[in-house]
mmCIF file of C-alpha atoms in Angstrom:
data_model
loop_
_atom_site.group_PDB
_atom_site.id
_atom_site.type_symbol
_atom_site.label_atom_id
_atom_site.label_comp_id
_atom_site.label_asym_id
_atom_site.label_seq_id
_atom_site.Cartn_x
_atom_site.Cartn_y
_atom_site.Cartn_z
ATOM 1 C CA ARG A 1467 0.000 0.000 0.000
ATOM 2 C CA VAL A 1468 3.030 2.276 0.280
ATOM 3 C CA THR A 1469 5.423 3.237 -2.506
ATOM 4 C CA THR A 1470 8.516 5.271 -1.688
ATOM 5 C CA ILE A 1471 9.656 7.830 -4.225
ATOM 6 C CA LEU A 1472 13.022 9.372 -3.420
ATOM 7 C CA ASN A 1473 13.832 13.048 -3.690
ATOM 8 C CA ALA A 1474 15.165 14.221 -7.040
ATOM 9 C CA ILE A 1475 17.275 17.005 -8.514
ATOM 10 C CA ASP A 1476 17.630 18.926 -11.771
ATOM 11 C CA ALA A 1477 20.638 17.220 -13.308
ATOM 12 C CA ARG A 1478 20.907 19.902 -15.998
ATOM 13 C CA GLN A 1479 21.229 22.765 -13.512
ATOM 14 C CA PHE A 1480 23.586 20.903 -11.178
ATOM 15 C CA ARG A 1481 26.476 19.921 -13.427
ATOM 16 C CA ARG A 1482 30.221 20.324 -12.897
ATOM 17 C CA ASP A 1483 32.294 22.373 -15.330
ATOM 18 C CA PRO A 1484 36.031 22.120 -14.583
ATOM 19 C CA ALA A 1485 36.559 25.527 -16.228
ATOM 20 C CA CYS A 1486 34.685 27.142 -13.311
ATOM 21 C CA GLU A 1487 36.820 25.674 -10.526
ATOM 22 C CA ALA A 1488 39.591 28.285 -10.351
ATOM 23 C CA GLU A 1489 37.141 31.192 -10.149
ATOM 24 C CA ALA A 1490 35.043 29.440 -7.496
ATOM 25 C CA ARG A 1491 38.094 28.818 -5.327
ATOM 26 C CA ALA A 1492 39.362 32.369 -5.709
ATOM 27 C CA ALA A 1493 35.964 33.738 -4.628
ATOM 28 C CA LEU A 1494 36.374 31.909 -1.306
ATOM 29 C CA GLY A 1495 40.009 32.911 -0.854
ATOM 30 C CA LEU A 1496 41.279 29.408 -1.592
ATOM 31 C CA ALA A 1497 44.576 28.690 -3.318
ATOM 32 C CA PRO A 1498 44.912 26.338 -6.310
ATOM 33 C CA GLY A 1499 46.910 23.821 -4.238
ATOM 34 C CA ASP A 1500 44.461 23.680 -1.332
ATOM 35 C CA VAL A 1501 42.583 20.445 -0.668
ATOM 36 C CA VAL A 1502 39.071 21.620 0.092
ATOM 37 C CA ILE A 1503 36.505 19.784 2.199
ATOM 38 C CA GLY A 1504 33.086 21.377 1.843
ATOM 39 C CA ALA A 1505 29.865 21.242 3.828
ATOM 40 C CA VAL A 1506 26.520 22.934 3.221
ATOM 41 C CA GLY A 1507 23.717 23.313 5.738
ATOM 42 C CA ARG A 1508 22.058 25.321 8.470
ATOM 43 C CA LEU A 1509 24.317 25.992 11.439
ATOM 44 C CA GLU A 1510 22.070 24.111 13.851
ATOM 45 C CA PRO A 1511 22.744 21.331 16.386
ATOM 46 C CA GLN A 1512 21.504 18.397 14.265
ATOM 47 C CA LYS A 1513 24.072 19.127 11.543
ATOM 48 C CA ARG A 1514 26.915 18.409 14.001
ATOM 49 C CA PHE A 1515 29.397 20.782 12.449
ATOM 50 C CA ASP A 1516 31.180 20.625 15.818
ATOM 51 C CA VAL A 1517 32.075 16.997 15.013
ATOM 52 C CA LEU A 1518 33.235 18.019 11.548
ATOM 53 C CA LEU A 1519 35.467 20.739 13.010
ATOM 54 C CA ASP A 1520 36.998 18.294 15.495
ATOM 55 C CA ALA A 1521 37.678 15.827 12.686
ATOM 56 C CA PHE A 1522 39.120 18.547 10.457
ATOM 57 C CA ALA A 1523 41.470 19.761 13.206
ATOM 58 C CA SER A 1524 42.873 16.248 13.516
ATOM 59 C CA LEU A 1525 43.213 15.807 9.756
ATOM 60 C CA ARG A 1526 44.930 19.131 9.313
ATOM 61 C CA ARG A 1527 47.696 18.228 11.728
ATOM 62 C CA ALA A 1528 48.791 15.681 9.132
ATOM 63 C CA ASN A 1529 48.082 17.811 6.052
ATOM 64 C CA ALA A 1530 48.554 21.576 6.205
ATOM 65 C CA ARG A 1531 47.062 21.977 2.707
ATOM 66 C CA LEU A 1532 43.580 21.039 3.944
ATOM 67 C CA ARG A 1533 40.879 23.706 4.021
ATOM 68 C CA LEU A 1534 37.299 23.454 5.250
ATOM 69 C CA VAL A 1535 34.363 25.455 3.892
ATOM 70 C CA ILE A 1536 31.082 25.395 5.850
ATOM 71 C CA ALA A 1537 28.404 27.278 3.912
ATOM 72 C CA GLY A 1538 25.235 28.228 5.744
ATOM 73 C CA ASP A 1539 23.917 30.305 8.598
ATOM 74 C CA GLY A 1540 22.095 29.629 11.837
ATOM 75 C CA SER A 1541 22.009 29.871 15.608
ATOM 76 C CA LEU A 1542 25.408 28.187 16.145
ATOM 77 C CA ARG A 1543 27.456 30.531 13.964
ATOM 78 C CA SER A 1544 29.153 32.305 16.891
ATOM 79 C CA GLU A 1545 29.718 29.040 18.761
ATOM 80 C CA LEU A 1546 31.354 27.393 15.737
ATOM 81 C CA HIS A 1547 33.648 30.402 15.257
ATOM 82 C CA GLN A 1548 34.663 30.059 18.914
ATOM 83 C CA GLN A 1549 35.382 26.375 18.376
ATOM 84 C CA CYS A 1550 37.625 27.271 15.429
ATOM 85 C CA ARG A 1551 39.591 29.608 17.690
ATOM 86 C CA ARG A 1552 39.902 26.967 20.428
ATOM 87 C CA LEU A 1553 41.208 24.487 17.850
ATOM 88 C CA HIS A 1554 43.658 27.104 16.459
ATOM 89 C CA LEU A 1555 42.334 26.592 12.936
ATOM 90 C CA GLY A 1556 42.981 30.175 11.849
ATOM 91 C CA ASP A 1557 42.124 30.876 8.224
ATOM 92 C CA SER A 1558 41.999 27.180 7.315
ATOM 93 C CA VAL A 1559 38.215 27.278 7.899
ATOM 94 C CA VAL A 1560 36.028 29.481 5.693
ATOM 95 C CA MET A 1561 32.441 30.173 6.785
ATOM 96 C CA PRO A 1562 30.868 32.369 4.089
ATOM 97 C CA GLY A 1563 27.360 32.311 5.577
ATOM 98 C CA HIS A 1564 24.228 31.692 3.549
ATOM 99 C CA THR A 1565 25.323 31.052 -0.039
ATOM 100 C CA PRO A 1566 22.517 30.688 -2.597
ATOM 101 C CA ASP A 1567 24.813 29.634 -5.466
ATOM 102 C CA VAL A 1568 25.451 26.025 -4.444
ATOM 103 C CA VAL A 1569 26.728 25.131 -7.914
ATOM 104 C CA ALA A 1570 29.599 27.605 -7.551
ATOM 105 C CA LEU A 1571 30.391 26.245 -4.081
ATOM 106 C CA HIS A 1572 30.800 22.712 -5.353
ATOM 107 C CA HIS A 1573 33.223 23.892 -8.020
ATOM 108 C CA ALA A 1574 35.511 24.861 -5.121
ATOM 109 C CA PHE A 1575 35.148 21.525 -3.273
ATOM 110 C CA ASP A 1576 37.374 18.469 -3.582
ATOM 111 C CA LEU A 1577 35.202 16.524 -1.141
ATOM 112 C CA PHE A 1578 31.748 16.953 0.410
ATOM 113 C CA ALA A 1579 31.209 16.027 4.060
ATOM 114 C CA GLN A 1580 27.902 15.568 5.871
ATOM 115 C CA SER A 1581 28.176 15.079 9.648
ATOM 116 C CA SER A 1582 24.472 15.210 10.586
ATOM 117 C CA ASP A 1583 22.796 13.388 13.457
ATOM 118 C CA TYR A 1584 19.499 13.332 11.580
ATOM 119 C CA GLU A 1585 18.158 14.259 8.166
ATOM 120 C CA GLY A 1586 15.157 13.701 5.963
ATOM 121 C CA THR A 1587 16.367 13.017 2.439
ATOM 122 C CA PRO A 1588 19.155 15.591 2.283
ATOM 123 C CA ASN A 1589 19.179 17.896 -0.730
ATOM 124 C CA ALA A 1590 22.807 18.777 0.063
ATOM 125 C CA VAL A 1591 23.794 15.162 -0.643
ATOM 126 C CA LEU A 1592 21.787 15.116 -3.880
ATOM 127 C CA GLU A 1593 23.567 18.301 -4.955
ATOM 128 C CA ALA A 1594 26.963 16.740 -4.250
ATOM 129 C CA MET A 1595 26.010 13.647 -6.237
ATOM 130 C CA ALA A 1596 24.899 15.732 -9.208
ATOM 131 C CA MET A 1597 28.026 17.901 -9.022
ATOM 132 C CA GLU A 1598 30.346 14.849 -8.916
ATOM 133 C CA THR A 1599 31.777 15.975 -5.589
ATOM 134 C CA PRO A 1600 33.041 12.901 -3.711
ATOM 135 C CA ILE A 1601 30.908 12.215 -0.651
ATOM 136 C CA VAL A 1602 31.577 11.253 2.949
ATOM 137 C CA ALA A 1603 28.298 11.263 4.881
ATOM 138 C CA THR A 1604 26.679 9.888 7.994
ATOM 139 C CA GLU A 1605 23.892 7.357 7.578
ATOM 140 C CA ALA A 1606 21.367 9.893 8.932
ATOM 141 C CA GLY A 1607 17.815 9.715 7.615
ATOM 142 C CA GLY A 1608 17.506 8.871 3.949
ATOM 143 C CA THR A 1609 21.169 9.481 3.110
ATOM 144 C CA ALA A 1610 21.994 5.803 2.621
ATOM 145 C CA GLU A 1611 18.988 5.466 0.292
ATOM 146 C CA LEU A 1612 20.593 8.048 -1.991
ATOM 147 C CA VAL A 1613 24.245 7.076 -1.596
ATOM 148 C CA HIS A 1614 24.834 3.341 -1.614
ATOM 149 C CA ALA A 1615 27.888 2.778 0.571
ATOM 150 C CA GLY A 1616 31.036 2.002 -1.378
ATOM 151 C CA GLN A 1617 29.294 2.574 -4.694
ATOM 152 C CA HIS A 1618 28.409 6.273 -4.744
ATOM 153 C CA GLY A 1619 30.320 7.465 -1.690
ATOM 154 C CA ARG A 1620 31.420 6.622 1.832
ATOM 155 C CA ILE A 1621 28.712 6.214 4.491
ATOM 156 C CA ILE A 1622 29.709 6.316 8.156
ATOM 157 C CA PRO A 1623 28.041 5.957 11.582
ATOM 158 C CA ILE A 1624 26.431 8.977 13.203
ATOM 159 C CA GLY A 1625 28.317 11.042 15.794
ATOM 160 C CA SER A 1626 31.813 9.613 15.331
ATOM 161 C CA ALA A 1627 34.668 12.016 14.612
ATOM 162 C CA ASP A 1628 36.979 9.010 14.268
ATOM 163 C CA ALA A 1629 34.806 7.480 11.536
ATOM 164 C CA LEU A 1630 34.667 10.828 9.755
ATOM 165 C CA ILE A 1631 38.459 11.167 9.929
ATOM 166 C CA ALA A 1632 39.015 7.645 8.609
ATOM 167 C CA ALA A 1633 36.573 8.066 5.707
ATOM 168 C CA ILE A 1634 38.040 11.414 4.643
ATOM 169 C CA GLN A 1635 41.564 9.992 4.856
ATOM 170 C CA SER A 1636 40.492 7.046 2.702
ATOM 171 C CA ALA A 1637 38.829 9.331 0.148
ATOM 172 C CA LEU A 1638 41.914 11.518 -0.185
ATOM 173 C CA ALA A 1639 44.371 8.603 -0.186
ATOM 174 C CA THR A 1640 42.611 6.681 -2.994
ATOM 175 C CA PRO A 1641 41.756 9.320 -5.612
ATOM 176 C CA ALA A 1642 40.972 6.883 -8.421
ATOM 177 C CA ALA A 1643 38.406 4.954 -6.349
ATOM 178 C CA THR A 1644 37.002 8.194 -4.975
ATOM 179 C CA ARG A 1645 36.588 9.657 -8.463
ATOM 180 C CA ALA A 1646 34.918 6.460 -9.686
ATOM 181 C CA MET A 1647 32.336 6.703 -6.887
ATOM 182 C CA ALA A 1648 31.623 10.355 -7.738
ATOM 183 C CA GLU A 1649 31.068 9.415 -11.378
ATOM 184 C CA GLN A 1650 28.747 6.600 -10.332
ATOM 185 C CA ALA A 1651 26.817 9.048 -8.169
ATOM 186 C CA ARG A 1652 26.362 11.353 -11.148
ATOM 187 C CA ARG A 1653 25.074 8.461 -13.257
ATOM 188 C CA ARG A 1654 22.609 7.564 -10.484
ATOM 189 C CA VAL A 1655 21.309 11.125 -10.508
ATOM 190 C CA GLU A 1656 20.902 11.112 -14.275
ATOM 191 C CA GLY A 1657 19.180 7.727 -14.346
ATOM 192 C CA GLU A 1658 17.255 7.347 -11.087
ATOM 193 C CA LEU A 1659 17.204 10.610 -9.147
ATOM 194 C CA SER A 1660 16.322 13.119 -11.854
ATOM 195 C CA PHE A 1661 13.118 15.182 -11.857
ATOM 196 C CA GLU A 1662 12.029 13.432 -15.041
ATOM 197 C CA THR A 1663 12.326 9.975 -13.479
ATOM 198 C CA ARG A 1664 10.434 11.057 -10.367
ATOM 199 C CA VAL A 1665 7.554 12.489 -12.423
ATOM 200 C CA ARG A 1666 7.301 9.271 -14.460
ATOM 201 C CA ARG A 1667 7.112 7.223 -11.239
ATOM 202 C CA VAL A 1668 4.394 9.431 -9.779
ATOM 203 C CA GLU A 1669 2.433 9.235 -13.028
ATOM 204 C CA ALA A 1670 2.744 5.435 -13.006
ATOM 205 C CA ILE A 1671 1.304 5.273 -9.478
ATOM 206 C CA TYR A 1672 -1.679 7.408 -10.446
ATOM 207 C CA GLN A 1673 -2.207 5.317 -13.556
ATOM 208 C CA GLU A 1674 -2.086 2.098 -11.528
ATOM 209 C CA MET A 1675 -4.631 3.505 -9.065
ATOM 210 C CA ALA A 1676 -6.929 4.607 -11.872
ATOM 211 C CA ASP A 1677 -6.677 1.252 -13.639
ATOM 212 C CA SER A 1678 -7.636 -0.605 -10.456
ATOM 213 C CA SER A 1679 -10.591 1.617 -9.537
ATOM 214 C CA PRO A 1680 -13.650 2.036 -11.799
ATOM 215 C CA ALA A 1681 -14.774 4.986 -9.641
ATOM 216 C CA LEU A 1682 -11.498 6.827 -10.239
ATOM 217 C CA ARG A 1683 -11.613 6.124 -13.944
ATOM 218 C CA GLU A 1684 -15.114 7.578 -14.111
ATOM 219 C CA ALA A 1685 -14.239 10.625 -11.948
ATOM 220 C CA TYR A 1686 -11.234 11.590 -14.073
ATOM 221 C CA ALA A 1687 -12.525 10.537 -17.465
#
């Protein structure tokens, strides 16, 4: 009696163009040689950007080229800035606030990280998939329905900075495998998670209901 239809995205609007990457990085004050981890979301407790900052601080001790961009605004903005100061992260963390041009953001990212405790079906993950930005994400909400672990990205347990560190290290240490997953994610968006596919599935459900109910057929004839 229940059919699940996953969220979808406009694959034509969200598409990576390597020619845009240098400009996108420069707009955020990032250097060409920086390795950029990106996150997008409201600065609220459930997003657990505090865990992401802890993980990033540990990662950066081993790789000074790492940079973190957290795009979004919310009630924890001041608290997260204070955490950056406590962790002595300096200008290695960029927090540009609410940024409506998500496509430009992804052109600056080498990796997308989601650290949430809970989600619905996260649009930020769909955007990363469409933009071919490699993904490390917690299994919160419907994330694992979008990103099949090991096929489209790396899925980790909720609330673990250690798991986040290990997955990011793995993604950066195995670029060929990481790129292959990002390409697979893009193909999944084009084939299964596009607006066109979602509309066809909704239409099929309505058609099935109409075919099985004489009353519906008569009402909508």
